[in-house]
Coordinates of C-alpha atoms in Angstrom, one line a residue:
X1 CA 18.6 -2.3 -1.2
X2 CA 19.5 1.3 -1.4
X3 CA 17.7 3.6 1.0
X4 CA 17.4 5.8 -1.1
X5 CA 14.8 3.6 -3.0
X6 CA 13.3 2.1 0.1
X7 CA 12.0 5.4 1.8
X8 CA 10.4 7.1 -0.6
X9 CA 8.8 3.6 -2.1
X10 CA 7.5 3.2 2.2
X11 CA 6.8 6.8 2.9
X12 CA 4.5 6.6 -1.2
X13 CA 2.8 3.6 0.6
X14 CA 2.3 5.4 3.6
X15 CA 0.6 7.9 1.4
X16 CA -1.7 5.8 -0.4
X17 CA -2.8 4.4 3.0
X18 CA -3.5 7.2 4.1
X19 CA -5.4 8.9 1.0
X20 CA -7.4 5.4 0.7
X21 CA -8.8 5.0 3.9
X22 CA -12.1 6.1 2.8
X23 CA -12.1 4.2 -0.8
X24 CA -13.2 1.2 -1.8
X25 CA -10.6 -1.5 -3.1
X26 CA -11.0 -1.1 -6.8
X27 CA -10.1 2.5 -6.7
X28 CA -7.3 1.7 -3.9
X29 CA -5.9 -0.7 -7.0
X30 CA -6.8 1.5 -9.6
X31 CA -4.9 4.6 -7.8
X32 CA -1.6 2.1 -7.1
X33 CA -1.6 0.8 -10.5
X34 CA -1.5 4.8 -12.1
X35 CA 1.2 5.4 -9.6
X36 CA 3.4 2.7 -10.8
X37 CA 2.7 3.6 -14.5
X38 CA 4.1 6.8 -13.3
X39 CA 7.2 5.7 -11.7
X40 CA 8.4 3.3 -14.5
X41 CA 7.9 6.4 -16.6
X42 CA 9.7 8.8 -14.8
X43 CA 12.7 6.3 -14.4
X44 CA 12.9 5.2 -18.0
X45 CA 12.5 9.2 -19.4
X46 CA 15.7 9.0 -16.4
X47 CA 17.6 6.9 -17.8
X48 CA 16.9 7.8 -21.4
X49 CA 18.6 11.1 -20.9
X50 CA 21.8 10.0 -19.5

């Protein structure tokens, strides 16, 4: 694997730990779940321009 893939996937996690401490599971899911939707996105406008 790539580190440059790896760290920010770990230091997003780290994130969303840290963010979620005080929520309850459903949002924690619901928050992960936008997050992802957002990544796919970005990386298939990515590789759509190139």
């Amino acid at each position: 694997m790539r580190p440059d893939i790896v760290i920010p996937v770990l230091m997003g996690c780290a994130l969303l730990w840290w963010i979620g401490r005080g929520m309850s599971w459903t949002t924690r899911f619901i928050v992960a779940a936008i997050t992802l939707v957002v990544i796919v996105g970005i990386v298939l406008l990515e590789r759509s321009w190139n």
